[in-house]
Short mmCIF file of N, CA and C in Angstrom, two decimals:
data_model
loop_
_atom_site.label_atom_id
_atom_site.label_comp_id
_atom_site.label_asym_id
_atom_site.label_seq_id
_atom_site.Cartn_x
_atom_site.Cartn_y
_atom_site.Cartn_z
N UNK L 1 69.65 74.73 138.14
CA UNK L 1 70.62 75.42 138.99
C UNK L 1 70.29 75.12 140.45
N UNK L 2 71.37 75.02 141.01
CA UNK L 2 71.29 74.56 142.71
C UNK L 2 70.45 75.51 143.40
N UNK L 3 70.34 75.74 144.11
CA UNK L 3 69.81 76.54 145.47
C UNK L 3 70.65 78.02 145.82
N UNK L 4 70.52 78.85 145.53
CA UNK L 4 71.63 79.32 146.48
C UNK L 4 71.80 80.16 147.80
N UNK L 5 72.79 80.43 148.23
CA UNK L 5 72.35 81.12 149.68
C UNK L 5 73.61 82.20 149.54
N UNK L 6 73.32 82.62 150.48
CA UNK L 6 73.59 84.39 150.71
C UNK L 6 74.21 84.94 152.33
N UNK L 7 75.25 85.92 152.15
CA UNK L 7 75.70 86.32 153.14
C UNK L 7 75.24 87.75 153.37
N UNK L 8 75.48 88.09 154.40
CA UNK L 8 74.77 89.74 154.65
C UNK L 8 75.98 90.92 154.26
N UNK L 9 77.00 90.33 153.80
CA UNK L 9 77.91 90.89 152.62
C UNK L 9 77.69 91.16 151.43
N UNK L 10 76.15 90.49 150.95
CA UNK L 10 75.96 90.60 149.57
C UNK L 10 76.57 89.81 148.59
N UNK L 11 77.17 88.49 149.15
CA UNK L 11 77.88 87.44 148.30
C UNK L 11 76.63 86.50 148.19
N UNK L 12 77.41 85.71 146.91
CA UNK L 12 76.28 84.60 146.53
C UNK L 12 77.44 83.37 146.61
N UNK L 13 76.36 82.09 147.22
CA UNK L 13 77.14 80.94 147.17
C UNK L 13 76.30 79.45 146.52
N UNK L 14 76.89 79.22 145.36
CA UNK L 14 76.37 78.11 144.79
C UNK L 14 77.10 76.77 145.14
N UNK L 15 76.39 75.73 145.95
CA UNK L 15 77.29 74.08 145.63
C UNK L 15 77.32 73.54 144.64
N UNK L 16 78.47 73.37 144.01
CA UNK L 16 78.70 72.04 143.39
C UNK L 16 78.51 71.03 143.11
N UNK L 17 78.82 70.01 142.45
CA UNK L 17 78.06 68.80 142.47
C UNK L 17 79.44 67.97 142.96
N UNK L 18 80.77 68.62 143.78
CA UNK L 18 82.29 68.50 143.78
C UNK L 18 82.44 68.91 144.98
N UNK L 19 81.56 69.26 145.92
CA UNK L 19 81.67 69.95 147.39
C UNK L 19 82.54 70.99 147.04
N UNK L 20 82.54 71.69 145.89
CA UNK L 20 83.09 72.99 145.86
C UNK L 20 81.63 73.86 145.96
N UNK L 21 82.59 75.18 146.52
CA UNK L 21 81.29 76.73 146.54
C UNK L 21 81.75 77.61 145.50
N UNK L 22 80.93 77.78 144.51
CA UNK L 22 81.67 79.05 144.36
C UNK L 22 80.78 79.86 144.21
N UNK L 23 81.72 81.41 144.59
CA UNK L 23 81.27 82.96 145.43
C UNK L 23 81.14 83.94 144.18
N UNK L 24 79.92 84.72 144.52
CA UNK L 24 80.19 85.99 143.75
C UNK L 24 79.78 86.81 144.71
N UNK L 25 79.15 88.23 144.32
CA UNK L 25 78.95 89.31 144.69
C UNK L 25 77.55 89.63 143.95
N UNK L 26 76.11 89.47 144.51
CA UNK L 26 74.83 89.85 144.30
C UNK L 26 74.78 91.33 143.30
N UNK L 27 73.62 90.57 142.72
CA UNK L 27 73.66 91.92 141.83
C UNK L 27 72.76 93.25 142.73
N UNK L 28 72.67 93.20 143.52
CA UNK L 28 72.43 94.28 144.61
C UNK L 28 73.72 95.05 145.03
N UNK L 29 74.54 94.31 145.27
CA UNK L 29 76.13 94.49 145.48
C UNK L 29 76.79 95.14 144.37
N UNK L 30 76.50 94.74 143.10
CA UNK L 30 77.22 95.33 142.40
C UNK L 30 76.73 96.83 141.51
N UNK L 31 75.11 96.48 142.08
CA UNK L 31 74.43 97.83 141.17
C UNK L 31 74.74 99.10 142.53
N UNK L 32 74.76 98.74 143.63
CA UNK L 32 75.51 99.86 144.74
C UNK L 32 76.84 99.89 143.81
N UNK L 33 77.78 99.06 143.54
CA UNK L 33 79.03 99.62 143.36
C UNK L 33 79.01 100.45 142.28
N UNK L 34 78.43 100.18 141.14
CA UNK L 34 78.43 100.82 139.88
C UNK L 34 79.32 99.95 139.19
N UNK L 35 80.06 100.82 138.06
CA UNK L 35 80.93 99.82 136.91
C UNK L 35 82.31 99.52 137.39
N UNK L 36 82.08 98.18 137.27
CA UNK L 36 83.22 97.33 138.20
C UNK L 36 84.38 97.84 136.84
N UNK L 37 85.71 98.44 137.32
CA UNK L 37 86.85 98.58 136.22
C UNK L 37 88.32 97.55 137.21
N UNK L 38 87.85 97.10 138.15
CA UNK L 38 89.53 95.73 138.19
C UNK L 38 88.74 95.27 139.63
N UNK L 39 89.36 93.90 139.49
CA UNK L 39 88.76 93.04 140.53
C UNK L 39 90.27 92.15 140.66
N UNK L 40 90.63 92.09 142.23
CA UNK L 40 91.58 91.64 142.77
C UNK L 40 91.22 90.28 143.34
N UNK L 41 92.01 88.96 142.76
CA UNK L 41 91.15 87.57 143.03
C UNK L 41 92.15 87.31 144.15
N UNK L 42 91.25 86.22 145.32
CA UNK L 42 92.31 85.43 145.91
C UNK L 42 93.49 84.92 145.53
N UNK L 43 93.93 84.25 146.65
CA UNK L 43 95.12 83.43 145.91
C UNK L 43 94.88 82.12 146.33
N UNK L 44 95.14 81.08 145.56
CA UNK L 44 94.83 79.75 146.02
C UNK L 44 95.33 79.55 147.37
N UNK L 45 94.88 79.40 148.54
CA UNK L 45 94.96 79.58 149.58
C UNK L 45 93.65 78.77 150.84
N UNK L 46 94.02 78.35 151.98
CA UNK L 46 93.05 78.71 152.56
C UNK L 46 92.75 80.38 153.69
N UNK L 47 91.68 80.37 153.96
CA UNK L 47 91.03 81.87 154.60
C UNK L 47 90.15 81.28 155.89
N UNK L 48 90.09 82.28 157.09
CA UNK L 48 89.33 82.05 157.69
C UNK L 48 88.02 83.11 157.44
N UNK L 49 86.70 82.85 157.97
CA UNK L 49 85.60 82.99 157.64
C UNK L 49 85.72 84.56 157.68
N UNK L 50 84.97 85.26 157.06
CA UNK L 50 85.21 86.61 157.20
C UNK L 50 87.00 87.43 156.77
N UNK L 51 87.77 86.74 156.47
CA UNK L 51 88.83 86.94 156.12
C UNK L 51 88.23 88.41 154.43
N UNK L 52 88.96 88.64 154.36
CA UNK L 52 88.81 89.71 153.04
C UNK L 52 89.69 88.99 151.99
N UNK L 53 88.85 87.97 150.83
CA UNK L 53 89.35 87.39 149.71
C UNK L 53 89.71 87.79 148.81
N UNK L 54 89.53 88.89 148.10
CA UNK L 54 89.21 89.56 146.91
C UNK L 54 88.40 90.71 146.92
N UNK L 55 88.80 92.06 145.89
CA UNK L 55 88.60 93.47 145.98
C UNK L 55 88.08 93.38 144.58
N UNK L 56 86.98 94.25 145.01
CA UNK L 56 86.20 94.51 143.84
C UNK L 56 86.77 96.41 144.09
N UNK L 57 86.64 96.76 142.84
CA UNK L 57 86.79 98.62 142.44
C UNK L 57 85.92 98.43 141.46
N UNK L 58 85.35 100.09 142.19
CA UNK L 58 84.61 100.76 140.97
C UNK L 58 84.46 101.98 140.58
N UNK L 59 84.03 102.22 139.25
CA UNK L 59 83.80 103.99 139.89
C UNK L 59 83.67 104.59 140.91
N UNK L 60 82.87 104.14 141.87
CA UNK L 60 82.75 104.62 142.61
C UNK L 60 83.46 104.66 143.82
N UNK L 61 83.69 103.19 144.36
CA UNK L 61 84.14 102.93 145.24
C UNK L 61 85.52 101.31 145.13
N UNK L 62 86.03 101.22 146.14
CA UNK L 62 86.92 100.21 146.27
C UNK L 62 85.85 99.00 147.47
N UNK L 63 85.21 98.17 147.28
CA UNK L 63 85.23 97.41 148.43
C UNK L 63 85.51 95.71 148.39
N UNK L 64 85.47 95.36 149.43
CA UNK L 64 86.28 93.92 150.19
C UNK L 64 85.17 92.83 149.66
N UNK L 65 85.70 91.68 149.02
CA UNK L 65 84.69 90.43 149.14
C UNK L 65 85.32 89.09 149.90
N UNK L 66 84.51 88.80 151.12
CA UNK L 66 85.00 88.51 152.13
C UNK L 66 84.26 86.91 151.79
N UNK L 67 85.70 85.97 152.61
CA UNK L 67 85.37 84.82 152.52
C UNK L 67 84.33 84.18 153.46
N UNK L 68 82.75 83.67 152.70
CA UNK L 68 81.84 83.21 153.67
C UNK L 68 81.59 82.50 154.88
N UNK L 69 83.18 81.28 154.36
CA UNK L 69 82.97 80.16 155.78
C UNK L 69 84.86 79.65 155.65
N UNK L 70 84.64 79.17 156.25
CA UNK L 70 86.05 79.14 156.43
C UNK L 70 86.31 78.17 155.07
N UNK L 71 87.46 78.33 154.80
CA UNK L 71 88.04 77.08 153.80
C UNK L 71 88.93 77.77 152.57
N UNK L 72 88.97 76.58 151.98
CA UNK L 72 90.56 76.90 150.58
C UNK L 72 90.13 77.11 149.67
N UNK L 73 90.72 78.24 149.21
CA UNK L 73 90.23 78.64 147.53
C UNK L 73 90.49 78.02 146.95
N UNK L 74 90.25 77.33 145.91
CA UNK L 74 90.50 75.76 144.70
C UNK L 74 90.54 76.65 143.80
N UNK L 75 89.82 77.78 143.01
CA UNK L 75 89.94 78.15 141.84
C UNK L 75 89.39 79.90 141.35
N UNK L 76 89.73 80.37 140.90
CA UNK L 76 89.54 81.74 140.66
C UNK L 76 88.71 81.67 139.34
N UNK L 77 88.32 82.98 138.83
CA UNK L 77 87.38 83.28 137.70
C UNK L 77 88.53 84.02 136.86
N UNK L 78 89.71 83.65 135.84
CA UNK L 78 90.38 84.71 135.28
C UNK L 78 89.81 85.45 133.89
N UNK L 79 88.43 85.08 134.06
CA UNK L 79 87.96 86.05 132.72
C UNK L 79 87.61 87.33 133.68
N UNK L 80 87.79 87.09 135.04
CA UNK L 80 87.23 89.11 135.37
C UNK L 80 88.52 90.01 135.44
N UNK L 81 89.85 88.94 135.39
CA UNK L 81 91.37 89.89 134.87
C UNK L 81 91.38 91.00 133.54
N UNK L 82 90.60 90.34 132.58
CA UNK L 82 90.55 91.18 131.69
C UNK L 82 89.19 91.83 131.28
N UNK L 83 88.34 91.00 132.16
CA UNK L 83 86.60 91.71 131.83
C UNK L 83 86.17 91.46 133.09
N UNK L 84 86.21 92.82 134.25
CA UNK L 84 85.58 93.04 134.98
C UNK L 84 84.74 93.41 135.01
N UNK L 85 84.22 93.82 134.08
CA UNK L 85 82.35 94.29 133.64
C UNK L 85 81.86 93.30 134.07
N UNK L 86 82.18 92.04 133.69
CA UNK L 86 81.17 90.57 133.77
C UNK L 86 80.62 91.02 135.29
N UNK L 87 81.05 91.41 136.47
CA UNK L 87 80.57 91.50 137.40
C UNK L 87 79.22 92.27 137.25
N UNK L 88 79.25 93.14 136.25
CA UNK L 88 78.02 93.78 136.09
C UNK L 88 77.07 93.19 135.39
N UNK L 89 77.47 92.78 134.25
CA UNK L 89 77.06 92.10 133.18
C UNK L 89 76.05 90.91 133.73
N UNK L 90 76.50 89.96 134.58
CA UNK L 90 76.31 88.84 134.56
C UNK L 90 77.10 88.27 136.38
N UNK L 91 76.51 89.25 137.01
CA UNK L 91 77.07 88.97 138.82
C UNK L 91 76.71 87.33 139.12
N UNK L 92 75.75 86.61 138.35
CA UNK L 92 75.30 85.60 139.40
C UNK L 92 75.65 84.24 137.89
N UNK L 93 76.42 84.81 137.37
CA UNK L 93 76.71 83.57 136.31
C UNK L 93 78.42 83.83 135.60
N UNK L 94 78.60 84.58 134.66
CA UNK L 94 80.13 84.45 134.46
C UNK L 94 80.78 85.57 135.21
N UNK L 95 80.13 86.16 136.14
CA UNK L 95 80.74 87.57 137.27
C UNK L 95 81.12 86.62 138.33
N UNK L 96 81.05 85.18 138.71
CA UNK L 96 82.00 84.63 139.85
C UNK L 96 83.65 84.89 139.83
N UNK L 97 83.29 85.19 141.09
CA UNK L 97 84.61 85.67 141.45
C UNK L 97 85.60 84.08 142.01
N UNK L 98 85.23 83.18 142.81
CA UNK L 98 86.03 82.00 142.95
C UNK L 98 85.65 81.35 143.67
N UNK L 99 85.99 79.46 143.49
CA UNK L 99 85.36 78.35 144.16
C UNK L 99 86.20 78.07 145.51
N UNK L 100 85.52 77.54 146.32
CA UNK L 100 86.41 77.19 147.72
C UNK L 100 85.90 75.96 147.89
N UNK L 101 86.28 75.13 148.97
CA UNK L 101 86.15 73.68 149.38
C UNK L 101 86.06 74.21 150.90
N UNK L 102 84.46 74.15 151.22
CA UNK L 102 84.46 74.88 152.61
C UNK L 102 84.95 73.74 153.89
N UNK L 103 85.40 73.99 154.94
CA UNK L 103 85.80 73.34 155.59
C UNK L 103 84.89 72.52 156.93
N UNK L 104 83.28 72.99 156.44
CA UNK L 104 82.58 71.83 156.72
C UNK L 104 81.12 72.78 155.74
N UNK L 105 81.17 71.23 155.32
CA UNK L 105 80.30 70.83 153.85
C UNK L 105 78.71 71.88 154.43
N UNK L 106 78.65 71.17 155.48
CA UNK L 106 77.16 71.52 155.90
C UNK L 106 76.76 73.34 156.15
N UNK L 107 77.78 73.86 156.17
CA UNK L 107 77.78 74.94 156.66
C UNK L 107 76.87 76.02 156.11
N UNK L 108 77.12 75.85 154.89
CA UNK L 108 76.25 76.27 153.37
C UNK L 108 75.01 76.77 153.60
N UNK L 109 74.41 75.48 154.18
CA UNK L 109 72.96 75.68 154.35
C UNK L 109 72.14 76.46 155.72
N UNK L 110 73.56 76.70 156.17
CA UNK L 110 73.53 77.76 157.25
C UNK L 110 72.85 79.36 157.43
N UNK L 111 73.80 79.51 156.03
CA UNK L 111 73.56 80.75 155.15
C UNK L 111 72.25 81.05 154.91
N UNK L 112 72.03 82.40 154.56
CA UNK L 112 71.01 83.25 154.66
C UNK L 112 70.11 82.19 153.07
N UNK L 113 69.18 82.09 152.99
CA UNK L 113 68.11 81.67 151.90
C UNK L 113 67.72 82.52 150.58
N UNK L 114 66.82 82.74 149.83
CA UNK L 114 66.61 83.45 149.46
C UNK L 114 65.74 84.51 149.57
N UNK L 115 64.67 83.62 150.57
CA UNK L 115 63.53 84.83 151.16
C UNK L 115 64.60 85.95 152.30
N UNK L 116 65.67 85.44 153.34
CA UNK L 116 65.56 86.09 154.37
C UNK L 116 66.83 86.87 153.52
N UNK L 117 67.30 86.50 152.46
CA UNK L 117 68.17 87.79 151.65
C UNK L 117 67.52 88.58 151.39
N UNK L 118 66.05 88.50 150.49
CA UNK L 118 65.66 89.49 150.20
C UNK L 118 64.34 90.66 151.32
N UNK L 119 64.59 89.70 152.24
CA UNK L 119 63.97 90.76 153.73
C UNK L 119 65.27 91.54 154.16
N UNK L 120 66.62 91.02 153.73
CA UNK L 120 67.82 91.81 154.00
C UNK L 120 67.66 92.63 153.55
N UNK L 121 67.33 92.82 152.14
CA UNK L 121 67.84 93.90 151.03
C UNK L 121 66.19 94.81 151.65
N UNK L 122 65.41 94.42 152.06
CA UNK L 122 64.39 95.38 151.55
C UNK L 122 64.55 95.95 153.20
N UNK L 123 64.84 95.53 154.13
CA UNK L 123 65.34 96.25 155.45
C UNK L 123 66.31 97.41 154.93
N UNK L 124 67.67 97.25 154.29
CA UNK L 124 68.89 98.05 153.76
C UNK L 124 68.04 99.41 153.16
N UNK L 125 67.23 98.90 151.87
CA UNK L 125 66.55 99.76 151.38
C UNK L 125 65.41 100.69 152.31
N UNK L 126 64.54 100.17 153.27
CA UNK L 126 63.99 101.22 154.49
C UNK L 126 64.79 101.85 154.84
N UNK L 127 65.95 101.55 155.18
CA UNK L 127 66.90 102.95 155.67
C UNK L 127 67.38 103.74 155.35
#
């Protein structure tokens, strides 16, 4: 498995071997939300960075999964139409939410790592 990197949204972004990304939502992200019951996908489209792609709901709460870098959604996940659990189940493997073609390749590696994600999460958690 590739590398992956991380937004301070709590999204995960894997490359391709296709200069596609595709996004989920950290399982940090989703154990705050609780049990995911409907997830609202993009639309094949492009977004600018920070744009709001797709809605995750849950018991608990409704929140936004926001597009990492700028660019076009190429493809959605439609097994979370009828099994939005997978977000719980399985956030960082069949819980992707959808691939984009970022609008510069390099950008990726921009993104947060895996050490300075998890100095994110353990900062979040001190507070």
């Amino acid at each position: 498995m590739s590398q992956l990197r991380f937004t301070e949204d709590h999204e995960w972004l894997r490359a391709e071997a296709d200069g596609s990304v595709t996004v989920g939502i950290t399982a940090f992200a989703q154990n705050a939300l609780g049990d995911v019951v409907f997830v609202q996908l993009p639309e094949l489209q492009s977004y600018d960075k920070g744009a709001e792609a797709a809605t995750v709901e849950s018991v608990k709460a409704a929140s936004g999964v926001y597009m990492p870098l700028d660019g076009e959604v190429l493809e959605v996940n439609p097994a979370l139409e009828d099994s939005p659990e997978l977000v719980n189940e399985d956030p960082l493997g069949q819980g992707w939410f959808f691939r984009f073609k970022p609008a510069d390749a390099n950008a990726v590696d921009k993104l947060l790592d895996q050490d300075a994600y998890d100095r994110l999460i353990k900062a979040q958690d001190d507070n």
